[in-house]
PDB file of C-alpha atoms and ligand atoms in Angstrom:
ATOM      1  CA  UNK M  26      47.384  18.107 -16.226  1.00 96.00           C
ATOM      2  CA  UNK M  27      49.117  18.570 -12.925  1.00 98.00           C
ATOM      3  CA  UNK M  28      52.678  19.881 -13.105  1.00 98.00           C
ATOM      4  CA  UNK M  29      55.248  20.230 -10.500  1.00 98.00           C
ATOM      5  CA  UNK M  30      58.530  21.997 -11.517  1.00 98.00           C
ATOM      6  CA  UNK M  31      61.258  22.212  -9.001  1.00 98.00           C
ATOM      7  CA  UNK M  32      58.875  22.512  -6.155  1.00 98.00           C
ATOM      8  CA  UNK M  33      60.083  23.241  -2.507  1.00 98.00           C
ATOM      9  CA  UNK M  34      58.000  23.501   0.689  1.00 98.00           C
ATOM     10  CA  UNK M  35      59.437  24.860   3.776  1.00 97.00           C
ATOM     11  CA  UNK M  36      57.147  25.127   6.894  1.00 97.00           C
ATOM     12  CA  UNK M  37      57.374  28.103   8.972  1.00 95.00           C
ATOM     13  CA  UNK M  38      59.520  26.303  11.415  1.00 96.00           C
ATOM     14  CA  UNK M  39      62.144  25.901   8.715  1.00 95.00           C
ATOM     15  CA  UNK M  40      61.525  22.244   8.113  1.00 96.00           C
ATOM     16  CA  UNK M  41      61.815  21.611   4.293  1.00 97.00           C
ATOM     17  CA  UNK M  42      59.204  19.014   3.699  1.00 98.00           C
ATOM     18  CA  UNK M  43      59.600  18.955  -0.155  1.00 98.00           C
ATOM     19  CA  UNK M  44      62.676  19.332  -2.157  1.00 98.00           C
ATOM     20  CA  UNK M  45      62.931  19.734  -5.814  1.00 98.00           C
ATOM     21  CA  UNK M  46      59.737  17.962  -6.847  1.00 98.00           C
ATOM     22  CA  UNK M  47      59.290  17.416 -10.463  1.00 98.00           C
ATOM     23  CA  UNK M  48      56.241  15.495 -11.313  1.00 98.00           C
ATOM     24  CA  UNK M  49      53.706  15.420 -14.255  1.00 98.00           C
ATOM     25  CA  UNK M  50      50.384  13.844 -13.910  1.00 98.00           C
ATOM     26  CA  UNK M  51      48.100  13.703 -17.014  1.00 98.00           C
ATOM     27  CA  UNK M  52      44.279  13.923 -16.733  1.00 97.00           C
ATOM     28  CA  UNK M  53      42.568  10.405 -16.029  1.00 97.00           C
ATOM     29  CA  UNK M  54      45.657   8.884 -14.330  1.00 98.00           C
ATOM     30  CA  UNK M  55      45.536   6.954 -11.028  1.00 98.00           C
ATOM     31  CA  UNK M  56      48.634   7.668  -8.993  1.00 98.00           C
ATOM     32  CA  UNK M  57      49.510   6.397  -5.493  1.00 98.00           C
ATOM     33  CA  UNK M  58      52.130   8.326  -3.413  1.00 98.00           C
ATOM     34  CA  UNK M  59      53.881   5.946  -0.951  1.00 97.00           C
ATOM     35  CA  UNK M  60      56.749   6.489   1.631  1.00 96.00           C
ATOM     36  CA  UNK M  61      57.420   6.465   5.297  1.00 94.00           C
ATOM     37  CA  UNK M  62      55.372   8.424   7.533  1.00 93.00           C
ATOM     38  CA  UNK M  63      56.690  11.846   7.664  1.00 94.00           C
ATOM     39  CA  UNK M  64      58.178  11.512   4.075  1.00 96.00           C
ATOM     40  CA  UNK M  65      55.984  14.556   2.594  1.00 97.00           C
ATOM     41  CA  UNK M  66      53.277  12.605   1.044  1.00 97.00           C
ATOM     42  CA  UNK M  67      50.465  14.565   2.654  1.00 97.00           C
ATOM     43  CA  UNK M  68      52.273  17.857   1.996  1.00 98.00           C
ATOM     44  CA  UNK M  69      52.867  17.100  -1.474  1.00 98.00           C
ATOM     45  CA  UNK M  70      48.982  16.365  -2.051  1.00 97.00           C
ATOM     46  CA  UNK M  71      48.084  19.504  -0.041  1.00 97.00           C
ATOM     47  CA  UNK M  72      50.008  21.782  -2.289  1.00 97.00           C
ATOM     48  CA  UNK M  73      47.986  21.110  -5.274  1.00 97.00           C
ATOM     49  CA  UNK M  74      44.715  22.632  -4.140  1.00 94.00           C
ATOM     50  CA  UNK M  75      46.720  25.275  -1.972  1.00 95.00           C
ATOM     51  CA  UNK M  76      45.926  24.000   1.366  1.00 94.00           C
ATOM     52  CA  UNK M  77      49.593  24.615   1.625  1.00 95.00           C
ATOM     53  CA  UNK M  78      51.530  27.207  -0.092  1.00 96.00           C
ATOM     54  CA  UNK M  79      54.889  26.209  -1.593  1.00 97.00           C
ATOM     55  CA  UNK M  80      57.969  28.005  -1.048  1.00 97.00           C
ATOM     56  CA  UNK M  81      59.781  27.454  -4.375  1.00 97.00           C
ATOM     57  CA  UNK M  82      59.055  26.391  -7.848  1.00 98.00           C
ATOM     58  CA  UNK M  83      55.954  26.094  -9.619  1.00 98.00           C
ATOM     59  CA  UNK M  84      52.873  24.010  -9.604  1.00 98.00           C
ATOM     60  CA  UNK M  85      50.247  24.382 -12.513  1.00 98.00           C
ATOM     61  CA  UNK M  86      46.912  22.647 -13.062  1.00 97.00           C
ATOM     62  CA  UNK M  87      45.969  22.564 -16.768  1.00 96.00           C
ATOM     63  CA  UNK M  88      48.300  25.629 -17.190  1.00 95.00           C
ATOM     64  CA  UNK M  89      46.939  27.644 -14.305  1.00 96.00           C
ATOM     65  CA  UNK M  90      49.760  28.475 -11.752  1.00 97.00           C
ATOM     66  CA  UNK M  91      48.216  27.619  -8.433  1.00 97.00           C
ATOM     67  CA  UNK M  92      50.293  30.059  -6.436  1.00 96.00           C
ATOM     68  CA  UNK M  93      48.894  33.041  -8.641  1.00 96.00           C
ATOM     69  CA  UNK M  94      45.284  32.282  -7.607  1.00 95.00           C
ATOM     70  CA  UNK M  95      43.388  34.405  -5.163  1.00 93.00           C
ATOM     71  CA  UNK M  96      39.824  34.875  -3.666  1.00 91.00           C
ATOM     72  CA  UNK M  97      37.170  34.003  -6.145  1.00 89.00           C
ATOM     73  CA  UNK M  98      39.461  32.462  -8.678  1.00 93.00           C
ATOM     74  CA  UNK M  99      41.103  30.215  -5.879  1.00 93.00           C
ATOM     75  CA  UNK M 100      37.708  29.246  -4.762  1.00 90.00           C
ATOM     76  CA  UNK M 101      36.535  28.487  -8.385  1.00 90.00           C
ATOM     77  CA  UNK M 102      39.829  26.449  -9.063  1.00 94.00           C
ATOM     78  CA  UNK M 103      39.057  24.390  -5.854  1.00 92.00           C
ATOM     79  CA  UNK M 104      35.646  23.341  -7.169  1.00 90.00           C
ATOM     80  CA  UNK M 105      37.434  21.423  -9.882  1.00 93.00           C
ATOM     81  CA  UNK M 106      39.369  19.350  -7.228  1.00 96.00           C
ATOM     82  CA  UNK M 107      37.723  16.992  -4.848  1.00 93.00           C
ATOM     83  CA  UNK M 108      39.625  16.483  -1.304  1.00 93.00           C
ATOM     84  CA  UNK M 109      39.048  13.300   0.581  1.00 93.00           C
ATOM     85  CA  UNK M 110      40.606  12.890   4.072  1.00 91.00           C
ATOM     86  CA  UNK M 111      41.305  10.036   6.394  1.00 89.00           C
ATOM     87  CA  UNK M 112      38.696  11.316   8.918  1.00 87.00           C
ATOM     88  CA  UNK M 113      35.812  11.661   6.274  1.00 84.00           C
ATOM     89  CA  UNK M 114      34.981  15.173   7.498  1.00 88.00           C
ATOM     90  CA  UNK M 115      31.236  14.637   7.609  1.00 92.00           C
ATOM     91  CA  UNK M 116      28.322  16.446   9.474  1.00 91.00           C
ATOM     92  CA  UNK M 117      27.593  13.277  11.576  1.00 89.00           C
ATOM     93  CA  UNK M 118      24.485  14.566  13.113  1.00 92.00           C
ATOM     94  CA  UNK M 119      22.624  14.874   9.734  1.00 93.00           C
ATOM     95  CA  UNK M 120      21.424  12.791   6.893  1.00 95.00           C
ATOM     96  CA  UNK M 121      23.696  11.346   4.250  1.00 96.00           C
ATOM     97  CA  UNK M 122      21.968  13.377   1.492  1.00 95.00           C
ATOM     98  CA  UNK M 123      22.374  16.478   3.339  1.00 94.00           C
ATOM     99  CA  UNK M 124      26.179  15.912   3.779  1.00 95.00           C
ATOM    100  CA  UNK M 125      26.356  15.490  -0.126  1.00 95.00           C
ATOM    101  CA  UNK M 126      24.371  18.571  -0.522  1.00 94.00           C
ATOM    102  CA  UNK M 127      27.010  20.560   1.199  1.00 90.00           C
ATOM    103  CA  UNK M 128      29.096  20.340  -2.123  1.00 89.00           C
ATOM    104  CA  UNK M 129      26.759  22.907  -3.675  1.00 87.00           C
ATOM    105  CA  UNK M 130      26.899  25.435  -0.757  1.00 81.00           C
ATOM    106  CA  UNK M 131      29.875  27.448  -2.014  1.00 76.00           C
ATOM    107  CA  UNK M 132      27.745  28.228  -5.223  1.00 77.00           C
ATOM    108  CA  UNK M 133      24.518  29.096  -3.568  1.00 78.00           C
ATOM    109  CA  UNK M 134      23.201  32.419  -2.811  1.00 77.00           C
ATOM    110  CA  UNK M 135      23.649  33.153   0.791  1.00 79.00           C
ATOM    111  CA  UNK M 136      20.066  32.902   1.818  1.00 81.00           C
ATOM    112  CA  UNK M 137      19.577  29.435   0.244  1.00 78.00           C
ATOM    113  CA  UNK M 138      22.675  28.192   1.819  1.00 75.00           C
ATOM    114  CA  UNK M 139      21.566  29.573   5.275  1.00 74.00           C
ATOM    115  CA  UNK M 140      18.331  27.884   4.925  1.00 75.00           C
ATOM    116  CA  UNK M 141      19.495  24.825   3.466  1.00 76.00           C
ATOM    117  CA  UNK M 142      17.374  24.999   0.444  1.00 81.00           C
ATOM    118  CA  UNK M 143      18.303  23.005  -2.637  1.00 86.00           C
ATOM    119  CA  UNK M 144      16.875  22.590  -6.070  1.00 88.00           C
ATOM    120  CA  UNK M 145      15.490  19.613  -7.372  1.00 92.00           C
ATOM    121  CA  UNK M 146      18.283  19.147  -9.962  1.00 92.00           C
ATOM    122  CA  UNK M 147      20.835  19.442  -7.033  1.00 91.00           C
ATOM    123  CA  UNK M 148      19.054  16.840  -5.075  1.00 93.00           C
ATOM    124  CA  UNK M 149      19.142  14.541  -8.026  1.00 94.00           C
ATOM    125  CA  UNK M 150      22.753  15.198  -8.477  1.00 94.00           C
ATOM    126  CA  UNK M 151      23.214  14.170  -4.901  1.00 95.00           C
ATOM    127  CA  UNK M 152      21.331  10.998  -5.209  1.00 96.00           C
ATOM    128  CA  UNK M 153      23.021  10.163  -8.446  1.00 95.00           C
ATOM    129  CA  UNK M 154      26.503  10.583  -6.731  1.00 95.00           C
ATOM    130  CA  UNK M 155      25.223   8.298  -3.784  1.00 96.00           C
ATOM    131  CA  UNK M 156      24.190   5.888  -6.527  1.00 95.00           C
ATOM    132  CA  UNK M 157      27.707   5.915  -8.219  1.00 93.00           C
ATOM    133  CA  UNK M 158      29.328   4.787  -4.861  1.00 92.00           C
ATOM    134  CA  UNK M 159      26.850   2.051  -4.000  1.00 92.00           C
ATOM    135  CA  UNK M 160      24.824   3.735  -1.077  1.00 93.00           C
ATOM    136  CA  UNK M 161      21.860   5.211  -2.538  1.00 96.00           C
ATOM    137  CA  UNK M 162      19.706   3.453  -0.009  1.00 97.00           C
ATOM    138  CA  UNK M 163      21.490   5.119   2.816  1.00 96.00           C
ATOM    139  CA  UNK M 164      20.449   8.621   1.682  1.00 96.00           C
ATOM    140  CA  UNK M 165      18.104   9.512   4.406  1.00 96.00           C
ATOM    141  CA  UNK M 166      20.120   7.745   7.140  1.00 96.00           C
ATOM    142  CA  UNK M 167      21.955   9.871   9.705  1.00 96.00           C
ATOM    143  CA  UNK M 168      25.751  10.024   8.869  1.00 95.00           C
ATOM    144  CA  UNK M 169      26.837   8.774  12.246  1.00 94.00           C
ATOM    145  CA  UNK M 170      24.887   5.513  11.765  1.00 96.00           C
ATOM    146  CA  UNK M 171      26.916   4.348   8.946  1.00 95.00           C
ATOM    147  CA  UNK M 172      30.348   2.346   9.216  1.00 92.00           C
ATOM    148  CA  UNK M 173      33.470   3.890   8.486  1.00 92.00           C
ATOM    149  CA  UNK M 174      33.716   2.583   4.895  1.00 92.00           C
ATOM    150  CA  UNK M 175      30.272   3.830   4.426  1.00 94.00           C
ATOM    151  CA  UNK M 176      30.977   7.223   5.529  1.00 94.00           C
ATOM    152  CA  UNK M 177      34.126   7.406   3.502  1.00 92.00           C
ATOM    153  CA  UNK M 178      31.738   6.509   0.385  1.00 95.00           C
ATOM    154  CA  UNK M 179      29.592   9.461   1.463  1.00 95.00           C
ATOM    155  CA  UNK M 180      32.509  11.741   1.414  1.00 95.00           C
ATOM    156  CA  UNK M 181      33.312  10.381  -2.089  1.00 95.00           C
ATOM    157  CA  UNK M 182      29.842  11.157  -3.175  1.00 96.00           C
ATOM    158  CA  UNK M 183      30.016  14.544  -1.688  1.00 95.00           C
ATOM    159  CA  UNK M 184      33.233  15.051  -3.835  1.00 95.00           C
ATOM    160  CA  UNK M 185      31.626  13.709  -7.001  1.00 95.00           C
ATOM    161  CA  UNK M 186      28.765  16.144  -6.640  1.00 94.00           C
ATOM    162  CA  UNK M 187      31.130  18.931  -6.991  1.00 91.00           C
ATOM    163  CA  UNK M 188      31.851  17.440 -10.532  1.00 92.00           C
ATOM    164  CA  UNK M 189      35.553  17.492  -9.967  1.00 95.00           C
ATOM    165  CA  UNK M 190      38.314  16.778 -12.758  1.00 97.00           C
ATOM    166  CA  UNK M 191      40.781  15.773  -9.902  1.00 97.00           C
ATOM    167  CA  UNK M 192      40.346  13.791  -6.747  1.00 97.00           C
ATOM    168  CA  UNK M 193      43.018  14.210  -4.037  1.00 97.00           C
ATOM    169  CA  UNK M 194      42.889  11.813  -1.188  1.00 97.00           C
ATOM    170  CA  UNK M 195      44.921  12.082   1.934  1.00 96.00           C
ATOM    171  CA  UNK M 196      45.268   8.652   3.503  1.00 95.00           C
ATOM    172  CA  UNK M 197      41.738   7.668   2.572  1.00 94.00           C
ATOM    173  CA  UNK M 198      41.664   4.160   3.824  1.00 93.00           C
ATOM    174  CA  UNK M 199      44.037   4.598   6.910  1.00 92.00           C
ATOM    175  CA  UNK M 200      41.306   4.280   9.397  1.00 89.00           C
ATOM    176  CA  UNK M 201      39.427   1.485   7.757  1.00 92.00           C
ATOM    177  CA  UNK M 202      39.592  -2.222   8.184  1.00 92.00           C
ATOM    178  CA  UNK M 203      41.302  -4.326   5.161  1.00 92.00           C
ATOM    179  CA  UNK M 204      38.092  -5.404   3.667  1.00 92.00           C
ATOM    180  CA  UNK M 205      36.376  -1.928   3.907  1.00 91.00           C
ATOM    181  CA  UNK M 206      39.682  -0.286   2.756  1.00 93.00           C
ATOM    182  CA  UNK M 207      39.526  -2.484  -0.504  1.00 94.00           C
ATOM    183  CA  UNK M 208      35.800  -1.482  -1.109  1.00 92.00           C
ATOM    184  CA  UNK M 209      36.733   1.956  -1.050  1.00 93.00           C
ATOM    185  CA  UNK M 210      39.702   1.620  -3.187  1.00 95.00           C
ATOM    186  CA  UNK M 211      37.244  -0.225  -5.759  1.00 95.00           C
ATOM    187  CA  UNK M 212      35.015   2.926  -5.645  1.00 94.00           C
ATOM    188  CA  UNK M 213      38.175   5.203  -6.590  1.00 96.00           C
ATOM    189  CA  UNK M 214      39.121   2.700  -9.145  1.00 96.00           C
ATOM    190  CA  UNK M 215      35.563   2.807 -10.636  1.00 95.00           C
ATOM    191  CA  UNK M 216      35.556   6.640 -10.513  1.00 94.00           C
ATOM    192  CA  UNK M 217      38.777   6.819 -12.260  1.00 97.00           C
ATOM    193  CA  UNK M 218      37.983   4.405 -15.024  1.00 96.00           C
ATOM    194  CA  UNK M 219      34.260   5.305 -15.749  1.00 94.00           C
ATOM    195  CA  UNK M 220      34.510   9.231 -15.301  1.00 93.00           C
ATOM    196  CA  UNK M 221      38.042   9.658 -16.252  1.00 95.00           C
ATOM    197  CA  UNK M 222      38.741  11.678 -13.106  1.00 97.00           C
ATOM    198  CA  UNK M 223      42.345  11.893 -12.163  1.00 98.00           C
ATOM    199  CA  UNK M 224      42.910  10.187  -8.859  1.00 98.00           C
ATOM    200  CA  UNK M 225      46.009  11.003  -6.680  1.00 98.00           C
ATOM    201  CA  UNK M 226      46.152   9.495  -3.172  1.00 97.00           C
ATOM    202  CA  UNK M 227      48.715   8.747  -0.686  1.00 96.00           C
ATOM    203  CA  UNK M 228      48.494   5.532   1.169  1.00 93.00           C
ATOM    204  CA  UNK M 229      50.665   3.490   3.629  1.00 87.00           C
ATOM    205  CA  UNK M 230      49.410   0.149   2.358  1.00 90.00           C
ATOM    206  CA  UNK M 231      51.767  -0.660  -0.246  1.00 94.00           C
ATOM    207  CA  UNK M 232      49.808  -3.732  -1.304  1.00 94.00           C
ATOM    208  CA  UNK M 233      46.779  -1.701  -1.997  1.00 95.00           C
ATOM    209  CA  UNK M 234      48.817   1.037  -3.800  1.00 96.00           C
ATOM    210  CA  UNK M 235      50.379  -1.505  -6.100  1.00 96.00           C
ATOM    211  CA  UNK M 236      47.173  -3.333  -6.607  1.00 96.00           C
ATOM    212  CA  UNK M 237      44.928  -0.350  -7.447  1.00 97.00           C
ATOM    213  CA  UNK M 238      47.123   2.357  -8.855  1.00 97.00           C
ATOM    214  CA  UNK M 239      48.695   2.299 -12.345  1.00 97.00           C
ATOM    215  CA  UNK M 240      51.528   4.545 -11.355  1.00 98.00           C
ATOM    216  CA  UNK M 241      53.482   4.943  -8.026  1.00 98.00           C
ATOM    217  CA  UNK M 242      55.431   7.789  -6.707  1.00 98.00           C
ATOM    218  CA  UNK M 243      57.801   6.887  -3.880  1.00 97.00           C
ATOM    219  CA  UNK M 244      58.866   9.766  -1.598  1.00 97.00           C
ATOM    220  CA  UNK M 245      61.643   9.598   0.869  1.00 96.00           C
ATOM    221  CA  UNK M 246      62.789  12.744   3.079  1.00 96.00           C
ATOM    222  CA  UNK M 247      60.803  15.100   0.729  1.00 97.00           C
ATOM    223  CA  UNK M 248      62.199  13.778  -2.474  1.00 97.00           C
ATOM    224  CA  UNK M 249      60.806  11.733  -5.224  1.00 98.00           C
ATOM    225  CA  UNK M 250      62.977   8.501  -5.257  1.00 97.00           C
ATOM    226  CA  UNK M 251      60.718   6.353  -7.585  1.00 97.00           C
ATOM    227  CA  UNK M 252      58.151   7.387 -10.233  1.00 98.00           C
ATOM    228  CA  UNK M 253      56.942   4.545 -12.502  1.00 97.00           C
ATOM    229  CA  UNK M 254      54.565   1.770 -13.201  1.00 98.00           C
ATOM    230  CA  UNK M 255      53.077   0.110 -10.175  1.00 97.00           C
ATOM    231  CA  UNK M 256      54.002  -3.299 -11.761  1.00 96.00           C
ATOM    232  CA  UNK M 257      57.700  -2.404 -11.858  1.00 96.00           C
ATOM    233  CA  UNK M 258      58.069  -1.707  -8.050  1.00 96.00           C
ATOM    234  CA  UNK M 259      60.042  -4.515  -6.739  1.00 95.00           C
ATOM    235  CA  UNK M 260      61.926  -5.199  -3.585  1.00 94.00           C
ATOM    236  CA  UNK M 261      64.829  -2.965  -4.763  1.00 95.00           C
ATOM    237  CA  UNK M 262      62.518  -0.164  -5.302  1.00 96.00           C
ATOM    238  CA  UNK M 263      60.716  -0.589  -1.767  1.00 95.00           C
ATOM    239  CA  UNK M 264      64.117  -0.577  -0.188  1.00 95.00           C
ATOM    240  CA  UNK M 265      64.810   2.712  -1.776  1.00 95.00           C
ATOM    241  CA  UNK M 266      61.656   4.219  -0.653  1.00 95.00           C
ATOM    242  CA  UNK M 267      61.422   2.554   2.716  1.00 93.00           C
ATOM    243  CA  UNK M 268      64.969   2.433   3.819  1.00 87.00           C
ATOM    244  CA  UNK M 269      65.268   4.359   7.154  1.00 73.00           C
ATOM    245  CA  UNK M 270      67.867   6.894   7.918  1.00 66.00           C
ATOM    246  CA  UNK M 271      69.320   4.688  10.570  1.00 61.00           C
ATOM    247  CA  UNK M 272      69.993   2.062   8.106  1.00 57.00           C
ATOM    248  CA  UNK M 273      71.779   4.452   6.002  1.00 54.00           C
ATOM    249  CA  UNK M 274      73.906   5.760   8.767  1.00 50.00           C
ATOM    250  CA  UNK M 275      74.674   2.378   9.996  1.00 46.00           C
TER     251      UNK M 275
HETATM  252  P1  LIG A   5      53.487  12.109   5.326  1.00 85.58           P
HETATM  253  O1  LIG A   5      52.173  12.443   4.821  1.00 85.58           O
HETATM  254  O2  LIG A   5      54.396  11.493   4.261  1.00 85.58           O
HETATM  255  O3  LIG A   5      53.461  11.480   6.682  1.00 85.58           O
HETATM  256  P2  LIG A   5      53.618  14.965   5.790  1.00 85.58           P
HETATM  257  O4  LIG A   5      53.609  15.563   4.428  1.00 85.58           O
HETATM  258  O5  LIG A   5      52.493  14.835   6.585  1.00 85.58           O
HETATM  259  O6  LIG A   5      54.183  13.528   5.615  1.00 85.58           O
HETATM  260  O7  LIG A   5      55.055  15.691   6.735  1.00 85.58           O
HETATM  261  C1  LIG A   5      56.274  15.727   6.276  1.00 85.58           C
HETATM  262  C2  LIG A   5      57.064  16.334   7.013  1.00 85.58           C
HETATM  263  O8  LIG A   5      56.793  17.671   7.321  1.00 85.58           O
HETATM  264  C3  LIG A   5      57.151  15.853   8.512  1.00 85.58           C
HETATM  265  O9  LIG A   5      58.428  15.619   8.921  1.00 85.58           O
HETATM  266  C4  LIG A   5      56.291  16.551   9.413  1.00 85.58           C
HETATM  267  O10 LIG A   5      56.768  16.597  10.662  1.00 85.58           O
HETATM  268  C5  LIG A   5      56.490  17.974   8.840  1.00 85.58           C
HETATM  269  N1  LIG A   5      55.302  18.841   8.828  1.00 85.58           N
HETATM  270  C6  LIG A   5      54.058  18.631   8.449  1.00 85.58           C
HETATM  271  N2  LIG A   5      53.245  19.577   8.731  1.00 85.58           N
HETATM  272  C7  LIG A   5      54.114  20.527   9.360  1.00 85.58           C
HETATM  273  C8  LIG A   5      53.872  21.928   9.766  1.00 85.58           C
HETATM  274  N3  LIG A   5      52.664  22.485   9.764  1.00 85.58           N
HETATM  275  N4  LIG A   5      54.885  22.505  10.331  1.00 85.58           N
HETATM  276  C9  LIG A   5      56.020  22.108  10.408  1.00 85.58           C
HETATM  277  N5  LIG A   5      56.429  20.667   9.960  1.00 85.58           N
HETATM  278  C10 LIG A   5      55.368  19.990   9.322  1.00 85.58           C
END
């Protein structure tokens, strides 16, 4: 369970990107965060694995207070949480399987990591993860020879190899064409349903959010203005989330 209690995030320049966020996400939920660009979606996602520190309130994951973690504990905590980015973050000049195997690097003795020596069971887990996202046949292809959608699937496989409880995805389909974006969203859905992994993603395609997520959180100017079932998001709710400041003052 991920829990935000009165969470605030102020950037060093004084900008308050999150204001009094209260949010509870149960294990196994599929939640989409929507809102205008700059609303605070990415900031919210990145506070969960401490890519960003919060400036007030409390975030707990399964009862562990995220801000209290340091060093080895923080690294161990982050292993439970997979992170997917818009830009895939692959090592493009090497093979797909080697990219997935990097998921094991933080746990390896230094010499194995340096030499890139992996055990048979690690290689099998990597292949299994590629199979789950339907690109096993690409295992020995160089990552830069894949399409954007396939590269995002490799990133997803790398995350799965980590055996996460939660997957956070920061605009995972923003740089993909509509057809490929749907395929990647199908993968998220499959992973969520079959493996009971919590999926929390932010997305600017409202239609995809409503189609795939069970629950939608709408953010506006750093505040949650909607939190409820995707099938109850109607025009009124969308107006609340996407209304621009200009319209408000007009
Ligand atoms: P979204 O993901 O909804 O587009 P972000 O979470 O990326 O929004 O950003 C929320 C707000 O915080 C934006 O106004 C952005 O300009 C600001 N912001 C993001 N990162 C920083 C930073 N490092 N320093 C100052 N302000 C930032």
